[in-house]
Tab-separated table of C-alpha atoms and ligand atoms in Angstrom:
chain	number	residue	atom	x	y	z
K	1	UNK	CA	17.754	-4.405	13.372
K	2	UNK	CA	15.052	-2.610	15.259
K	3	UNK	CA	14.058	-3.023	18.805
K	4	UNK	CA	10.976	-0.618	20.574
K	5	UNK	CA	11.417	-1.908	23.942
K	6	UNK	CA	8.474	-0.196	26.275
K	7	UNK	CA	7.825	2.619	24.169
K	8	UNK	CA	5.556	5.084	25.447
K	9	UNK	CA	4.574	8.494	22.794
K	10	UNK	CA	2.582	11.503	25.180
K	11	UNK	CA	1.893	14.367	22.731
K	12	UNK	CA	1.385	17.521	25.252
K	13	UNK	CA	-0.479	20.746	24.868
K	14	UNK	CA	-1.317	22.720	27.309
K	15	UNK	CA	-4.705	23.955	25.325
K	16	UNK	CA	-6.071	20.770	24.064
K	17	UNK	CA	-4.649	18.322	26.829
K	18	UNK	CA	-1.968	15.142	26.355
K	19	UNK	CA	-2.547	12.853	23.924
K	20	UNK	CA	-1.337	9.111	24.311
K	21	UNK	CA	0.039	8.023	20.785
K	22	UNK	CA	1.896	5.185	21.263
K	23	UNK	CA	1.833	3.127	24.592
K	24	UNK	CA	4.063	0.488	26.011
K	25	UNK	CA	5.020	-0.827	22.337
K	26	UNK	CA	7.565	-3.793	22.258
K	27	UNK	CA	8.772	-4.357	18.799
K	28	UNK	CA	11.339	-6.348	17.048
K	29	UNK	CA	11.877	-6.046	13.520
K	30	UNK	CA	14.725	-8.281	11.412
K	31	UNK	CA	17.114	-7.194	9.322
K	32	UNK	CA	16.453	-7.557	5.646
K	33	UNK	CA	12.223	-8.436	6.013
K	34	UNK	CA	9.959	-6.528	5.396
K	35	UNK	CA	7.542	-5.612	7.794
K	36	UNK	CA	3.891	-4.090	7.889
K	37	UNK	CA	2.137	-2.104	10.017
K	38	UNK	CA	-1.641	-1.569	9.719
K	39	UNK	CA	-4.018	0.094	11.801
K	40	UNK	CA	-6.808	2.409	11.367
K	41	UNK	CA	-6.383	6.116	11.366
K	42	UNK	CA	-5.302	7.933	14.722
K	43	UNK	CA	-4.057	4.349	15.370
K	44	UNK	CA	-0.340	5.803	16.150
K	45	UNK	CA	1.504	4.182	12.841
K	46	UNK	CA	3.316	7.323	11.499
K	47	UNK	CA	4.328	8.672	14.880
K	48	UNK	CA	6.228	4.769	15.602
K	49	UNK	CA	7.504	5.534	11.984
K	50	UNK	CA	9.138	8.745	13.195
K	51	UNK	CA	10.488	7.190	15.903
K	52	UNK	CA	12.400	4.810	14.084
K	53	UNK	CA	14.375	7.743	12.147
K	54	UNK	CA	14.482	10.044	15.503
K	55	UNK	CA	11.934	12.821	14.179
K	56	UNK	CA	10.653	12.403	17.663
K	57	UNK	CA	11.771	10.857	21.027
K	58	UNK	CA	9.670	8.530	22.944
K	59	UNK	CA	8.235	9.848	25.948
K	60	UNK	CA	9.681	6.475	27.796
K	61	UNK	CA	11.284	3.230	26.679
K	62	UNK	CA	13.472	2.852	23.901
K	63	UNK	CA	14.478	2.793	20.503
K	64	UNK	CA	17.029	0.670	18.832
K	65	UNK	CA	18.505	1.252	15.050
K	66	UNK	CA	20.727	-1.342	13.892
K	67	UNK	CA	22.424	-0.730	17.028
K	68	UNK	CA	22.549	2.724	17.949
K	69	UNK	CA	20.011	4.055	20.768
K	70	UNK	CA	17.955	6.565	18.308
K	71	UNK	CA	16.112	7.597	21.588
K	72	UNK	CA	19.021	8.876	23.363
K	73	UNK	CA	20.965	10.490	20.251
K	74	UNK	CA	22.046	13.720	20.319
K	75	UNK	CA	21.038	15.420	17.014
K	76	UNK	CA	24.479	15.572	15.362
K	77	UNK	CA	24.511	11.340	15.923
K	78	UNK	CA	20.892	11.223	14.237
K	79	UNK	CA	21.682	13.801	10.923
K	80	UNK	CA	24.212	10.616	10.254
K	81	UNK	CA	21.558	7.775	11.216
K	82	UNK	CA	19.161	9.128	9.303
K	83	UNK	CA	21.344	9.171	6.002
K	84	UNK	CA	20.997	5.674	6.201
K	85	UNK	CA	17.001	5.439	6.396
K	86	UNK	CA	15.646	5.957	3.663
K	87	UNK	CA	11.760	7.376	4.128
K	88	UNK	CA	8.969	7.602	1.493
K	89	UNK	CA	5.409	9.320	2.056
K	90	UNK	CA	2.009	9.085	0.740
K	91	UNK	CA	2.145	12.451	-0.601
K	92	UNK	CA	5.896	12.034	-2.282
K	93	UNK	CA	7.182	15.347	-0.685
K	94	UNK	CA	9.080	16.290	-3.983
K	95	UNK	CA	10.621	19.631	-4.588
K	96	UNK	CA	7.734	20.942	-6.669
K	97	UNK	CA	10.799	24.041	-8.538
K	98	UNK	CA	13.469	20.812	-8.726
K	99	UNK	CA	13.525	18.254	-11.975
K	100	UNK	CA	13.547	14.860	-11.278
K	101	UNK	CA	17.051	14.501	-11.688
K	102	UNK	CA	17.979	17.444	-9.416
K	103	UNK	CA	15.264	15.787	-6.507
K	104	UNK	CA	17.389	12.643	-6.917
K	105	UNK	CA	20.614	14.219	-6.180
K	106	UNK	CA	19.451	16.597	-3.383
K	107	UNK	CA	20.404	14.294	-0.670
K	108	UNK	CA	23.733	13.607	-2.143
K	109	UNK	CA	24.131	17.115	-2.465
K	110	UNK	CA	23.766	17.327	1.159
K	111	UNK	CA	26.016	14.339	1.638
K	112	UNK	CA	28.948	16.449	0.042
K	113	UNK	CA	29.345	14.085	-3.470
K	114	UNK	CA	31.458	14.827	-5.687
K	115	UNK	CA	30.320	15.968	-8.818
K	116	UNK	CA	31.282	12.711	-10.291
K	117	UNK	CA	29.824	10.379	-8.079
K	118	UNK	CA	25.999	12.477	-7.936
K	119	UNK	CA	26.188	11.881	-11.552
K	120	UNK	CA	26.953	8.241	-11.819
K	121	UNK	CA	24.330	7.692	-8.781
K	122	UNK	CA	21.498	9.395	-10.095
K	123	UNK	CA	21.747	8.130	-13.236
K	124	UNK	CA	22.195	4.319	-11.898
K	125	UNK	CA	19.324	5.101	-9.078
K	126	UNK	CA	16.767	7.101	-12.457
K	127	UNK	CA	17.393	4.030	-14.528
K	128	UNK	CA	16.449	1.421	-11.692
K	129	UNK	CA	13.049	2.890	-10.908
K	130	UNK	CA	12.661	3.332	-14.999
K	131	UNK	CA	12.302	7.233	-15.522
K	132	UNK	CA	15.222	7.739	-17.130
K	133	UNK	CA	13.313	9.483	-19.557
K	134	UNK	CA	11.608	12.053	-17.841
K	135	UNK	CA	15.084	13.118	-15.847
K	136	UNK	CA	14.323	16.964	-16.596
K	137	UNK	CA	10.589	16.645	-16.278
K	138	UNK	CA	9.202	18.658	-13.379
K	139	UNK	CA	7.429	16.667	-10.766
K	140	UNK	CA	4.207	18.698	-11.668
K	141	UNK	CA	4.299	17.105	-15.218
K	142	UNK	CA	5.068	13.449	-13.842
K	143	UNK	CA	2.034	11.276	-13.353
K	144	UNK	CA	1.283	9.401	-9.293
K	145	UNK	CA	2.987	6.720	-10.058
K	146	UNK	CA	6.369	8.688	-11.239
K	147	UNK	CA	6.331	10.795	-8.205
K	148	UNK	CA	6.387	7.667	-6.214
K	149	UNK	CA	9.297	6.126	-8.260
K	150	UNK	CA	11.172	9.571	-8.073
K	151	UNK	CA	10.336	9.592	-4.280
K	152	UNK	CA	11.975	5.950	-4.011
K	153	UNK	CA	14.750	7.079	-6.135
K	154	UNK	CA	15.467	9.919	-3.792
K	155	UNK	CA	14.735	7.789	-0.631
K	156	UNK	CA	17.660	5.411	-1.837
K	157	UNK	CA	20.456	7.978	-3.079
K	158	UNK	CA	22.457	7.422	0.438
K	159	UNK	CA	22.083	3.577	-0.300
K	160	UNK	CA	20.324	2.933	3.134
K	161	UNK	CA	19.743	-0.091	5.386
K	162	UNK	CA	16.363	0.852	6.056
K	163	UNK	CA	13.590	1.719	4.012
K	164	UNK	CA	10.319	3.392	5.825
K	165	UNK	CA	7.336	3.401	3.750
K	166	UNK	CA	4.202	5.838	4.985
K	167	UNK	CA	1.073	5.042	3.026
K	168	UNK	CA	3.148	4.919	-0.092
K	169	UNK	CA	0.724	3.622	-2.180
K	170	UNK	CA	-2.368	5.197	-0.876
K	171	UNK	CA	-2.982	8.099	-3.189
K	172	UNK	CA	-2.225	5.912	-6.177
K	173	UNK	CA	-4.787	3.621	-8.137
K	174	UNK	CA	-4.951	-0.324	-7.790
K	175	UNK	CA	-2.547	-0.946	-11.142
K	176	UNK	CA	-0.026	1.855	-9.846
K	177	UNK	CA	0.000	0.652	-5.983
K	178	UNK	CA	0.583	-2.925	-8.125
K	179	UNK	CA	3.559	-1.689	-9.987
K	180	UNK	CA	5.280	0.436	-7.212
K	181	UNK	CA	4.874	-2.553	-4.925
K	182	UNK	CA	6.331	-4.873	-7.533
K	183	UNK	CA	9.175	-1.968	-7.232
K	184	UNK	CA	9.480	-2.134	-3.999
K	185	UNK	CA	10.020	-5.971	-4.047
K	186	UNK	CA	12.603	-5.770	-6.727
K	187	UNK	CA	14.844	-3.605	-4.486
K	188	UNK	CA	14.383	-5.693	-1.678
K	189	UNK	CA	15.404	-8.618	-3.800
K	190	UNK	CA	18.649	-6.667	-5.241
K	191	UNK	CA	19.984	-4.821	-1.633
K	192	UNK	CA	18.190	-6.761	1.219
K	193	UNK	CA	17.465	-3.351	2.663
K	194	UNK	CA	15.069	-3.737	6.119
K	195	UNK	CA	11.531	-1.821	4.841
K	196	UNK	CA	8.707	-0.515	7.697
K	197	UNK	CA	5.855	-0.485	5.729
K	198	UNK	CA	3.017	1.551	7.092
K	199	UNK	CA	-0.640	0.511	5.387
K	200	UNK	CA	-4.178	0.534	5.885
K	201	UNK	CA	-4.413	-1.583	2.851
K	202	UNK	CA	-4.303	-5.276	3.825
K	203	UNK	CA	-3.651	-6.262	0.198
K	204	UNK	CA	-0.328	-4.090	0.695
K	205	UNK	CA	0.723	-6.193	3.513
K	206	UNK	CA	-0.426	-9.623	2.153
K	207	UNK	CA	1.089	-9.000	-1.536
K	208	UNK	CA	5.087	-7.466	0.589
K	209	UNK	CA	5.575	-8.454	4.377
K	210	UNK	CA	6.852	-11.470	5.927
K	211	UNK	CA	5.714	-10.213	9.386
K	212	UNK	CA	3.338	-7.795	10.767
K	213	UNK	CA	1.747	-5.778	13.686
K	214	UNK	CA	-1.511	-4.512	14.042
K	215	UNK	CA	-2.299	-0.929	15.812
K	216	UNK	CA	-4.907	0.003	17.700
K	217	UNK	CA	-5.362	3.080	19.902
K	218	UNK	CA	-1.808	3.255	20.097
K	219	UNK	CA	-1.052	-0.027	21.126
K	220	UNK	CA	0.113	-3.593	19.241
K	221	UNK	CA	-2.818	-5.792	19.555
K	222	UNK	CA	-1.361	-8.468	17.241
K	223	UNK	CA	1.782	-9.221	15.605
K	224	UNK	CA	3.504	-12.111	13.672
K	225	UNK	CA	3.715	-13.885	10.784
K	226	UNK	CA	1.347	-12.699	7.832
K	227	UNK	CA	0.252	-15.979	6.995
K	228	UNK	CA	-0.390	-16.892	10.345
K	229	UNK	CA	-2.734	-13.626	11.461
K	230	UNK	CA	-4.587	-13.872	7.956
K	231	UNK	CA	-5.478	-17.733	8.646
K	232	UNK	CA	-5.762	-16.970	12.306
K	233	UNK	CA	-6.607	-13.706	13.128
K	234	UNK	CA	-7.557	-12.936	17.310
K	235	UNK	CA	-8.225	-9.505	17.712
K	236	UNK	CA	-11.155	-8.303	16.065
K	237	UNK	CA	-8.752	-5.359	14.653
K	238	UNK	CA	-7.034	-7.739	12.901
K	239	UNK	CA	-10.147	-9.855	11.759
K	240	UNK	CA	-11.459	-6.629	10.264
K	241	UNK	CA	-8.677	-5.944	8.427
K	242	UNK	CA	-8.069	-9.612	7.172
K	243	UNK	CA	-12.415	-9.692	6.718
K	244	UNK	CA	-11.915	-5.919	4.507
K	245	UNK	CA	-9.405	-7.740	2.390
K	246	UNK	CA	-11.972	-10.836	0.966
K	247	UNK	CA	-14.165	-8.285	0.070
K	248	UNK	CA	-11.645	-5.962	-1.418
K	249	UNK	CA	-10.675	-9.069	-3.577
K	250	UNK	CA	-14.412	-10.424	-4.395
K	251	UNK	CA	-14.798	-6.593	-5.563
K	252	UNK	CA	-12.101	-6.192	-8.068
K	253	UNK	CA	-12.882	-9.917	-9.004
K	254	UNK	CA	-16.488	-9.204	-9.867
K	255	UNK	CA	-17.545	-9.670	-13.404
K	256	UNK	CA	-21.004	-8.215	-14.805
K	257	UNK	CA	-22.569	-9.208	-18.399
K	258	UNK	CA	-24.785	-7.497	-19.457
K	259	UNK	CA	-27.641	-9.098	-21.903
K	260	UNK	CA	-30.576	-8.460	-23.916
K	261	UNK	CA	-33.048	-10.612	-24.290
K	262	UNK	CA	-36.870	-11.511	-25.411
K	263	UNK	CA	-39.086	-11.301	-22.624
K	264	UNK	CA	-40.791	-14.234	-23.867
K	265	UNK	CA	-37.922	-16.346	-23.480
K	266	UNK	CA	-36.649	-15.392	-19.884
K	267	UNK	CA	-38.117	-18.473	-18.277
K	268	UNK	CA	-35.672	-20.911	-20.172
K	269	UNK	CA	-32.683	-19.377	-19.031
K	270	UNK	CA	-33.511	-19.299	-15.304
K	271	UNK	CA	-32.444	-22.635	-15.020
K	272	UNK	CA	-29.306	-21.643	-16.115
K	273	UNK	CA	-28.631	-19.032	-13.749
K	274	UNK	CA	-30.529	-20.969	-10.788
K	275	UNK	CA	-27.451	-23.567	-11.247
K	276	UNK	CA	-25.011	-20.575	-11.048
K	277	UNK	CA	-26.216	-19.522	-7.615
K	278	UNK	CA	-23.719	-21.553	-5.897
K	279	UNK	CA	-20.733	-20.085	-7.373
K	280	UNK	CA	-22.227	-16.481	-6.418
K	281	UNK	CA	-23.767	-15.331	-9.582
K	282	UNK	CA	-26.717	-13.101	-9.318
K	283	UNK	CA	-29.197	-11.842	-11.811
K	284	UNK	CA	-30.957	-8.900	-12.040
K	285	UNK	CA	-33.448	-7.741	-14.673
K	286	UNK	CA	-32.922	-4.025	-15.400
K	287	UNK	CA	-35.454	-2.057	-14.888
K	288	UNK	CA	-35.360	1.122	-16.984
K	289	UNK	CA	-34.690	-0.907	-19.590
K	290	UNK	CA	-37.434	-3.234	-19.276
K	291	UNK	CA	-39.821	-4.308	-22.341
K	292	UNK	CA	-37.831	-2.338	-24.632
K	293	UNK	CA	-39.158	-4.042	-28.433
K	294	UNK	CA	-40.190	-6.821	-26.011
K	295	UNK	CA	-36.422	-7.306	-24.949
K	296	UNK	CA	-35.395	-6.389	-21.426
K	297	UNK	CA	-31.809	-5.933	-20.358
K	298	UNK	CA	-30.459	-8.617	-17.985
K	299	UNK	CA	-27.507	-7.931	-15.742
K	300	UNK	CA	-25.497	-11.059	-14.520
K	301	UNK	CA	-22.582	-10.670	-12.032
K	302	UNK	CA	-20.262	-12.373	-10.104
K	303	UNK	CA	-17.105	-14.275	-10.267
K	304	UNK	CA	-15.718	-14.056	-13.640
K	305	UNK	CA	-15.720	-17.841	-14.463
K	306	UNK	CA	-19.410	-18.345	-13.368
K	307	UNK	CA	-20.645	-15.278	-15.250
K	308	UNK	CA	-18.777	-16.115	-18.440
K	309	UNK	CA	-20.087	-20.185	-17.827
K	310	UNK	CA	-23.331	-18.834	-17.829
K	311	UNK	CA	-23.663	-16.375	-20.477
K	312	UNK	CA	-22.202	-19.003	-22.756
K	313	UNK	CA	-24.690	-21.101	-22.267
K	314	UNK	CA	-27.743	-19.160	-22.650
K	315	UNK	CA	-26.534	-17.204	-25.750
K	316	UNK	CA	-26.222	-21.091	-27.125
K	317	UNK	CA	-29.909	-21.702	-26.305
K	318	UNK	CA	-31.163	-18.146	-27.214
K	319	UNK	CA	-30.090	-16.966	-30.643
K	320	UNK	CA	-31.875	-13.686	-29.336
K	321	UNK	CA	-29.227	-12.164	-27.358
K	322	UNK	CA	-28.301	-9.331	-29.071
K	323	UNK	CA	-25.666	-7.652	-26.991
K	324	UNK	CA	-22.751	-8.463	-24.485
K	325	UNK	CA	-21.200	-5.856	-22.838
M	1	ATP	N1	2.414	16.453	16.382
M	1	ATP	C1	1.356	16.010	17.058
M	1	ATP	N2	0.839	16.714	18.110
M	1	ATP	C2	-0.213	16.266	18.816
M	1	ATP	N3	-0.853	15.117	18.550
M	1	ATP	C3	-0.408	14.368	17.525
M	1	ATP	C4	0.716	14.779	16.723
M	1	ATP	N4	0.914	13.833	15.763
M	1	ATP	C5	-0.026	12.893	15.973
M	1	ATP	N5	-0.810	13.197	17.009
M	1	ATP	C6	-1.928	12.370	17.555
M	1	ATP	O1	-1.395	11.111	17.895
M	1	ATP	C7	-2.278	10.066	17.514
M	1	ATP	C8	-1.587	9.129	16.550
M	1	ATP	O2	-1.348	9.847	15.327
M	1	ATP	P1	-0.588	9.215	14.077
M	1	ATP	O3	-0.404	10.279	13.074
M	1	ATP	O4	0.625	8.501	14.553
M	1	ATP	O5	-1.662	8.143	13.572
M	1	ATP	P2	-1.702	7.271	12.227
M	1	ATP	O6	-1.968	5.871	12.645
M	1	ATP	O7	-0.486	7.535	11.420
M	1	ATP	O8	-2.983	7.835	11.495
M	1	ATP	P3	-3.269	8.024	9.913
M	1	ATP	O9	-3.629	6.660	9.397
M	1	ATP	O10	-4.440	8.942	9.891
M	1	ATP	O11	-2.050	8.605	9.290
M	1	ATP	C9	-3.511	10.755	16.949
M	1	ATP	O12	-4.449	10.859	17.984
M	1	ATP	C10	-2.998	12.109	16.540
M	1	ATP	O13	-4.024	13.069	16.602
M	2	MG	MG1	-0.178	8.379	9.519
């Protein structure tokens, strides 16, 4: 579907000097998977990204799109390639004076529809990302998570074969990103549409892609199977990325309780949290809440089964607790 065969990116200005984006990438990417690429900023992901739909030409090498040499096209040859991709952007790019119904049919418009068919399509393409409803809403009154679905909506209109995604889901929070991935899946399931999905968010790549690459500096220094680089990672880029995602998971799967409790009776329920260690629970006595009626304020965290474990058991022993938060 996609081949970068030696692909070189020089960015030249004569005041600040060239500036090697991408170099000597070799690429293949299959129809119908979906493929991540992840790298840290200044890396060179968005600038491969606009390769892809011919937004700029590689320096050297060359660029494949389901078939047609995107590197060597002339720019009447592209305007029709790139009705067929499909791109969404981290900052949704809507028209800001537009409804969502009239940013939906924009690129149809410029297609030449009918009348008749923008209608039918918009509609169909509203109701699959579910905002239906807010069709004559203004983007400005639409939450993140709407943009994004009207900026999918939009990206989709010319029903392409490839869908590139550039940090998509990086201005939104952790339940949107979930439910605009869970989007994104959905479509995949229903068209089989190719998707180049651009992340710094390993969680991203883990919870989409089949396969992936990992950018560094402009180069690949890793690509394959997701599975395989998160069991095996070899390039410390990729380790860090695979290492940021544990504790991006322990994070969000951290659980604090927070109890009061008689001074008087602390020692009794150390033995309950010293058995707790193992599984990662930690417990720390507050201190500007200390000695408070002679109660002081214990905060217990970690994994959510541990801390719940524990705090069951010393609320048995200790008809003192007074609060749970
Ligand atoms: N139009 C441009 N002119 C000159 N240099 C550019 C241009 N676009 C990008 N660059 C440079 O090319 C390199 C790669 O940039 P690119 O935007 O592709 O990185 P990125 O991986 O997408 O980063 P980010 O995660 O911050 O979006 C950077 O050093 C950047 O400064
Ligand atoms: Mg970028």
């Amino acid at each position: 579907m996609i081949v970068l065969d030696h692909v070189e990116k020089i960015y030249r200005s004569p005041k600040h000097g060239d500036v090697v984006a991408l170099e000597d990438i070799r690429l293949e990417i299959r129809r119908g998977e979906i493929f991540g690429i992840v790298g840290h900023s200044g890396a060179g992901k968005s600038t491969l990204l606009r390769l892809l739909n011919g937004l700029e030409k590689p320096t050297s090498g060359r660029v494949t799109v389901n078939g047609i040499t995107i590197s060597e096209s002339s720019e009447r040859e592209l305007r029709e390639v790139r009705k067929k991709i499909g791109m969404i952007f981290q900052h949704f790019h809507l028209l800001w004076s537009r409804t969502v119904w009239e940013n939906v049919a924009f690129p149809l418009e410029l297609a030449g529809k009918s009348k008749k068919e923008i209608r039918e399509k918009v509609d169909t393409l509203l109701e699959r990302v579910g905002l239906a409803h807010r069709a004559n809403a203004y983007p400005s009154q639409l939450s993140g998570g709407q943009k994004q679905r009207v900026g999918i909506a939009r990206a989709l209109a010319n029903d392409p074969v490839l869908l590139l995604c550039d940090e998509a889901t990086s201005a939104l929070d952790p339940e949107t990103t979930a439910s605009i991935l869970e989007l994104l899946k959905e479509i995949h399931r229903d068209t089989g549409i190719t998707m180049v999905i651009i992340t710094h968010e390993m969680s991203v790549v883990k919870r989409l892609c089949q396969r992936m690459a990992v950018m560094e500096d402009g180069k690949i220094v890793e690509q394959g199977n997701v599975e395989t680089l998160f069991n095996n990672p070899r390039h410390p880029v990729t380790r860090q990325f695979v290492e940021s995602l544990i504790t991006e998971k322990a994070e969000s799967e951290q659980h604090t309780a927070l109890l009061r409790i008689h001074a008087d009776k602390l020692d009794r329920l150390w033995s309950h949290l010293a058995a707790r260690v193992k599984q990662g629970v930690t417990a720390t006595i507050l201190p500007d809440a200390a000695e408070q009626d002679d109660r002081v304020a214990l905060k217990i965290s970690g994994p959510k089964e541990a801390v719940q474990d524990a705090v069951e058991a010393i609320s048995e022993e200790n008809r003192e607790v007074i609060s749970h938060v």
